[in-house]
Coordinates of C-alpha atoms in Angstrom, one line a residue:
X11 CA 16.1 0.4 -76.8
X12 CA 16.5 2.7 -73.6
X13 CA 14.6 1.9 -70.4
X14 CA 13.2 5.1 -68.8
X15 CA 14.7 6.2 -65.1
X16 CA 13.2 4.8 -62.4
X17 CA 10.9 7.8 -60.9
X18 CA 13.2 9.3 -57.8
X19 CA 11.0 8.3 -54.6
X20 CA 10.8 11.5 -51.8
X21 CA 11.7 10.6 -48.7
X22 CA 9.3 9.2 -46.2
X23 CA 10.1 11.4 -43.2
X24 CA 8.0 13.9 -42.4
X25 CA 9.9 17.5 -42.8
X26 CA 11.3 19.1 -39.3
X27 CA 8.4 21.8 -38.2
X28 CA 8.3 24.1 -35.1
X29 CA 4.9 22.6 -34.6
X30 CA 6.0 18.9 -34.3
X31 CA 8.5 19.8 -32.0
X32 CA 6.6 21.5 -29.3
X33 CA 3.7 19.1 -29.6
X34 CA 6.5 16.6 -28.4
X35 CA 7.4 18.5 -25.9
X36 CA 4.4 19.5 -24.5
X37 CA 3.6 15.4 -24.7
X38 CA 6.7 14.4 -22.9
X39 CA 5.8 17.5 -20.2
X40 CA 2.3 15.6 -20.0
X41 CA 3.4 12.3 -19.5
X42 CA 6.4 13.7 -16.5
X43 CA 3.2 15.2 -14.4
X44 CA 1.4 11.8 -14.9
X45 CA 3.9 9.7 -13.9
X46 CA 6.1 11.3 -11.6
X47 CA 3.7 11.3 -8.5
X48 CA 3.6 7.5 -9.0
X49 CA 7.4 8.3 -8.8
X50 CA 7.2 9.9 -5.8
X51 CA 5.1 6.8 -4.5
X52 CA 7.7 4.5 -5.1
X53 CA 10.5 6.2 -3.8
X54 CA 9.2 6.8 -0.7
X55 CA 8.1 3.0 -0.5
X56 CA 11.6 2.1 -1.0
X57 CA 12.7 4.7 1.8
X58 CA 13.0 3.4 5.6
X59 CA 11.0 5.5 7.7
X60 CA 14.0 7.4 9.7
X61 CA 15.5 8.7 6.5
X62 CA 11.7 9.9 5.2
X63 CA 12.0 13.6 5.9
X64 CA 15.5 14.0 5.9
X65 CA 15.6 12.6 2.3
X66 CA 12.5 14.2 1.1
X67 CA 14.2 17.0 -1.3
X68 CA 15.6 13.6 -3.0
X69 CA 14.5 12.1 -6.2
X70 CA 16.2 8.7 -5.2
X71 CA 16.6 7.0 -1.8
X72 CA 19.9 7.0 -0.7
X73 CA 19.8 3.6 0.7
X74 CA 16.9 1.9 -0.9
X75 CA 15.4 -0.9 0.7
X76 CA 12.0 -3.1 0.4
X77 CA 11.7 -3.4 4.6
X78 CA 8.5 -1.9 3.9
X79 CA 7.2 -4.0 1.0
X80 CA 8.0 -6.8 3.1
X81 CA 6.1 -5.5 6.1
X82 CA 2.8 -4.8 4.4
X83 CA 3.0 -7.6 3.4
X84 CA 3.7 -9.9 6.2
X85 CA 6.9 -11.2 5.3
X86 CA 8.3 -10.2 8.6
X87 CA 7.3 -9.9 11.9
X88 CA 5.5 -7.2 14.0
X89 CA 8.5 -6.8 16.0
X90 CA 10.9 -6.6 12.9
X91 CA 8.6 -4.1 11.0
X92 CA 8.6 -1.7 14.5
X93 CA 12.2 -2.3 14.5
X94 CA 12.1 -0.9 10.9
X95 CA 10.1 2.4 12.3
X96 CA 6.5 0.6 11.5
X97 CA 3.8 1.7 13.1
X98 CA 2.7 -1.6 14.2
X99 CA -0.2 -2.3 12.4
X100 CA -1.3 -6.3 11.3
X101 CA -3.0 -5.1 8.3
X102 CA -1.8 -7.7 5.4
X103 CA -1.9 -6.2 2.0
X104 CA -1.4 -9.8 0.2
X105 CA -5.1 -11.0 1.7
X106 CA -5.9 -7.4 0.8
X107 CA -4.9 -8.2 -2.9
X108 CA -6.5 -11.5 -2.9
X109 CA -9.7 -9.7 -2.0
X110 CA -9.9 -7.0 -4.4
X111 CA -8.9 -9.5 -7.0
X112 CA -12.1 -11.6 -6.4
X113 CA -14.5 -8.8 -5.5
X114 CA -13.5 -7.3 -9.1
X115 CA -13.4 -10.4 -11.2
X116 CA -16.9 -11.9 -9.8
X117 CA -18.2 -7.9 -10.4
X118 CA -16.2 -8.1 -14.2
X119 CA -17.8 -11.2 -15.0
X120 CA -21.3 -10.4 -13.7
X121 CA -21.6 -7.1 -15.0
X122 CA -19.9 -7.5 -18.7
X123 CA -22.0 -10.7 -19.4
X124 CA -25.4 -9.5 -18.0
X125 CA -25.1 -6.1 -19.6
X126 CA -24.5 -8.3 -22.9
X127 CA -27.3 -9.6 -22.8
X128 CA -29.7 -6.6 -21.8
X129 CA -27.6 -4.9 -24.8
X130 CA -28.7 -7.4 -26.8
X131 CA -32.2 -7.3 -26.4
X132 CA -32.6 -3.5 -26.6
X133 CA -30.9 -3.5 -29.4
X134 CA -32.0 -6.5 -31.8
X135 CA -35.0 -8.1 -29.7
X136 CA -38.7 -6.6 -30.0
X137 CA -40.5 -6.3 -26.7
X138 CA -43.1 -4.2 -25.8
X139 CA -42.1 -1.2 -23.8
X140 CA -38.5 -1.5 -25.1
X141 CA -37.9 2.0 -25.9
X142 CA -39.0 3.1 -22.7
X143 CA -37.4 0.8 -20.7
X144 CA -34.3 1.5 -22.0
X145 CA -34.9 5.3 -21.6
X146 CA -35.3 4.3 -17.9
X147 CA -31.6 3.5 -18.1
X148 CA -30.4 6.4 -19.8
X149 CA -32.2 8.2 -16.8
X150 CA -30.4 6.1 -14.6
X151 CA -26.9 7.3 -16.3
X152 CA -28.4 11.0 -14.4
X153 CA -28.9 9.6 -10.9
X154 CA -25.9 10.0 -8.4
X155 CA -24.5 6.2 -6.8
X156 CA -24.0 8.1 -3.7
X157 CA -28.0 8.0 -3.5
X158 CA -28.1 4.4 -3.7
X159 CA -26.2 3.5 -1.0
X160 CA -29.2 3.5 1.9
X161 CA -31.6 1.5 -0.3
X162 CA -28.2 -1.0 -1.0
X163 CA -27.1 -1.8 2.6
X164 CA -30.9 -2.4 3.6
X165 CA -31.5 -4.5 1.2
X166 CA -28.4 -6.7 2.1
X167 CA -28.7 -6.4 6.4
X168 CA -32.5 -8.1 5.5
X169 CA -30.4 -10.8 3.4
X170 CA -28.0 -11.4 6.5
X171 CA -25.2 -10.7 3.7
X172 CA -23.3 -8.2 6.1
X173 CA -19.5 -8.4 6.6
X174 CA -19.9 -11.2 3.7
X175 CA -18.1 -11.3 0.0
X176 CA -21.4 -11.8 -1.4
X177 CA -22.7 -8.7 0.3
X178 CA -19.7 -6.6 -1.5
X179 CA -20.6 -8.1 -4.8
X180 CA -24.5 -8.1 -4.7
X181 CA -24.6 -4.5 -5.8
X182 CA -22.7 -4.5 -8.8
X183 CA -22.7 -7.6 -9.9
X184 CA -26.0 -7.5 -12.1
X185 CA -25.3 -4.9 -15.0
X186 CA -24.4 -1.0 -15.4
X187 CA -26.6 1.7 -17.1
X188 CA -23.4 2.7 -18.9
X189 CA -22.3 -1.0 -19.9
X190 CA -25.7 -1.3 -21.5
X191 CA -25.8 1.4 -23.3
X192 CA -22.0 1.1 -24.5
X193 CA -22.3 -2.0 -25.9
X194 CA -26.0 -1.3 -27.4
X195 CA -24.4 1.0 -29.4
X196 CA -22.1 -1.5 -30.7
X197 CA -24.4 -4.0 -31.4
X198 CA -26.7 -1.8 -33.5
X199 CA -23.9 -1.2 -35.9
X200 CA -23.7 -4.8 -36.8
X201 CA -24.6 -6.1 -39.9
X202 CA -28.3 -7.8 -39.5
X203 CA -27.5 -9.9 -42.7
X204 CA -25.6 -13.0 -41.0
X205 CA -28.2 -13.3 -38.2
X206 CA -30.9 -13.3 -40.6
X207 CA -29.1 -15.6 -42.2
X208 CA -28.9 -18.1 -39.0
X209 CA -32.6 -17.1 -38.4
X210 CA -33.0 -18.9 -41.7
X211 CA -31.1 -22.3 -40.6
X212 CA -32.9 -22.5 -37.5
X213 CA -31.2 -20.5 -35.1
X214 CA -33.0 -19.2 -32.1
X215 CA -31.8 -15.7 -30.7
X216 CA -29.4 -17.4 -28.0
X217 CA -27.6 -19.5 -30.3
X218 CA -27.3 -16.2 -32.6
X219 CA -26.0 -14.1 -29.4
X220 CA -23.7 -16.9 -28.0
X221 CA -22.2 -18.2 -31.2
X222 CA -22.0 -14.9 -33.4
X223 CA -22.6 -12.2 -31.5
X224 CA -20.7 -12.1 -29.0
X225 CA -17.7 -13.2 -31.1
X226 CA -17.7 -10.7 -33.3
X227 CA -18.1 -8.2 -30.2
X228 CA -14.7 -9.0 -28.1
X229 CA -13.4 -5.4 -28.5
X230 CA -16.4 -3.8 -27.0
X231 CA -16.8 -6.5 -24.3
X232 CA -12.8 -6.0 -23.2
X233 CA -13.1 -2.6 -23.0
X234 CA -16.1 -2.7 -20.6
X235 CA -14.4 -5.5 -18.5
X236 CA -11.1 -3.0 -18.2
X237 CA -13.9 0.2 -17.2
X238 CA -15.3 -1.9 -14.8
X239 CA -12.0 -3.2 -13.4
X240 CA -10.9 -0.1 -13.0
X241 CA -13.8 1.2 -11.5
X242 CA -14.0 -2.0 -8.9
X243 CA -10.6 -2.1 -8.2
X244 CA -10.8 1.5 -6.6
X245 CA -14.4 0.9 -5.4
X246 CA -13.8 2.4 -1.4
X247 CA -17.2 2.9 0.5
X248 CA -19.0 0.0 -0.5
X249 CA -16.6 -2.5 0.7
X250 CA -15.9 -0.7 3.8
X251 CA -19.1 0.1 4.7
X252 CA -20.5 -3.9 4.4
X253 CA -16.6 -5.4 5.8
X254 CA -16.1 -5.0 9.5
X255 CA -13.4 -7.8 9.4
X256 CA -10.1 -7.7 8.1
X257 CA -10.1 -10.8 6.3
X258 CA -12.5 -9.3 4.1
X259 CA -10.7 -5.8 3.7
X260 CA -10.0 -4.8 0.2
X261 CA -6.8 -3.0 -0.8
X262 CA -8.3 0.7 -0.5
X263 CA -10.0 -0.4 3.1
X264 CA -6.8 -1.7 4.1
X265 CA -5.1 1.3 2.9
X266 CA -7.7 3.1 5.0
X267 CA -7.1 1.5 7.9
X268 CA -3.4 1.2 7.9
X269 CA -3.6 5.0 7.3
X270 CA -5.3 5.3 10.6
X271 CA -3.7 2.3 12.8
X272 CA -0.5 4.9 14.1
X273 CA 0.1 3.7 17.5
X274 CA 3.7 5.8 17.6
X275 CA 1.6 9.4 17.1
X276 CA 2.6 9.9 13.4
X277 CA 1.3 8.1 10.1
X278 CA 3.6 5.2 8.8
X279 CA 4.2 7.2 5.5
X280 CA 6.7 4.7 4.2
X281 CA 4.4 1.7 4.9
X282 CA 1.8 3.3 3.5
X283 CA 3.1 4.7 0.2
X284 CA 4.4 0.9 -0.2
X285 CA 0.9 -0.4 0.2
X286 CA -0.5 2.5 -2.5
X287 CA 2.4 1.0 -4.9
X288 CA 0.9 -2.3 -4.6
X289 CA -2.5 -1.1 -5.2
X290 CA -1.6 0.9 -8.4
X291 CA 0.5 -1.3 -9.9
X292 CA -2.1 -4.2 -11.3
X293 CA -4.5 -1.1 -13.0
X294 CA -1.3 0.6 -14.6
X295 CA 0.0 -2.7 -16.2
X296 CA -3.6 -3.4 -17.3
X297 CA -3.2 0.2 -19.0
X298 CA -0.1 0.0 -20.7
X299 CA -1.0 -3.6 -21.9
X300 CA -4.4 -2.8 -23.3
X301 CA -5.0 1.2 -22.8
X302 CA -5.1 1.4 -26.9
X303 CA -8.0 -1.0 -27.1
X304 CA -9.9 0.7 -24.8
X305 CA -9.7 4.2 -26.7
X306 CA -10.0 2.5 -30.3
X307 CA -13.2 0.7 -29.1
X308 CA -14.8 4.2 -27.0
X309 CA -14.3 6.1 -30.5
X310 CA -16.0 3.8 -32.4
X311 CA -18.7 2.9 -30.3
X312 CA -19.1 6.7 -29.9
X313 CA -19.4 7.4 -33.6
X314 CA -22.3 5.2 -34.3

């Protein structure tokens, strides 16, 4: 008795093409030009301040040194960080960190739970004048922040909630047009059959959104928390418009103010590219780390 051959298998790799090739290229160009001004960041950072211009043609320091990561951060003192061609300034950038890290968690947490549960209710919940509220906030996608701003810093000099955290917070903190409509969209793509279901056993609509809803929804509700992190931990003319002091300065305010704080006539390039490094690095590792979820959960969300 003869056994047949085993069928021959092809191989796997995908054939050499012209194509391929310059589609890597052009994606290796791509990702150069986004990543070497963060280069150019962090090699002036590491570059003390009397070697800045000379060495500026450079692509590496030739005698790196963190003098001015220690400096921004106040791990030395004023004298040592003029000594080190500083400019002088007492901005710290570690209670600059500390506060943009609690302005943009309390803003996170607000804004991704809130516009939850507005989501929620638009999109499973029957209310009169639902449809039209919720066309309210698809006109409120329209209207330009900038706008807001007068109506904002009124409303919190009445409250007495100037040069305060909760005055930086108060704004965002409640929900975003665009948070509630992203995650409507994911929530009417659910399957109505389990909360019907729960409906049956006695479930009332919060135990339905607490206990299934919003597990079945931690995609969507990561992605919004890594938008709005984003988006907070850049956040500029708010926070410098309510914070006169600098314990309350977040990193771009202190970045701001260091920029300007040149008591030897010229900026404190070195300094200041140091503090930019610290600023960027938190958002970039939240990228890398979880940059795929974020365009995996915008596609689908998108589709439906």
């Amino acid at each position: 008795m003869t056994t047949a051959a085993p069928p021959t298998t092809e191989r796997s790799g995908k054939p050499f093409s012209v194509g391929r090739a310059i589609a890597w290229v052009l994606l290796a160009l791509m990702v150069v030009i986004s990543i070497f001004p963060v280069w150019i960041v962090l090699k002036t950072a590491l570059t003390s301040n009397k070697d800045i211009f000379t060495e500026s043609a450079l692509l590496w320091p030739t005698h790196p040194t963190l003098i001015n990561f220690q400096r921004v951060l106040g791990l030395v003192s004023p004298e040592v960080a003029q000594a080190a061609g500083g400019s002088g300034s007492t901005i710290s950038f570690a209670s600059a960190t500390l506060n943009s890290a609690i302005f943009t968690a309390l803003i996170v947490i607000g804004q991704t739970f809130f516009c939850a549960m507005a989501a929620y209710a638009f999109a499973r919940l029957k209310f009169p004048g639902r449809d039209f509220i919720f066309t309210l906030f698809l006109i409120a996608l329209m209207i330009p922040g900038i706008v807001l701003f007068i109506p904002n810093f009124i409303t919190i000099k009445n409250l007495g909630w100037l040069n305060t955290m909760q005055g930086m917070v108060a704004p965002f903190i409640l929900m975003s047009p665009f948070g509630v409509f992203f995650l409507r969209q994911f929530f009417l793509s659910l399957p109505r059959e389990t909360e019907e279901a729960a409906l049956i056993d006695g479930a009332n609509p919060f135990t339905i959104f607490f206990r299934i809803t919003l597990p079945m929804a931690q995609g969507p509700l990561i992605t919004l928390a890594i938008l709005t992190t984003i988006g907070m931990w850049n956040e500029f003319f708010w926070p410098f418009l309510i914070a006169k002091d600098d314990h309350l300065f977040t990193l771009p305010v202190a970045l701001q103010t260091f920029r300007t704080q040149t008591p030897q006539g010229s900026p404190d390039w070195s300094g200041l590219m140091a503090g930019t490094f610290i600023a960027t690095v938190p958002v970039f590792i939240l990228l890398i780390a979880l940059g795929r979820r974020v365009v995996e959960s915008l596609a689908f969300s998108g589709s439906k």
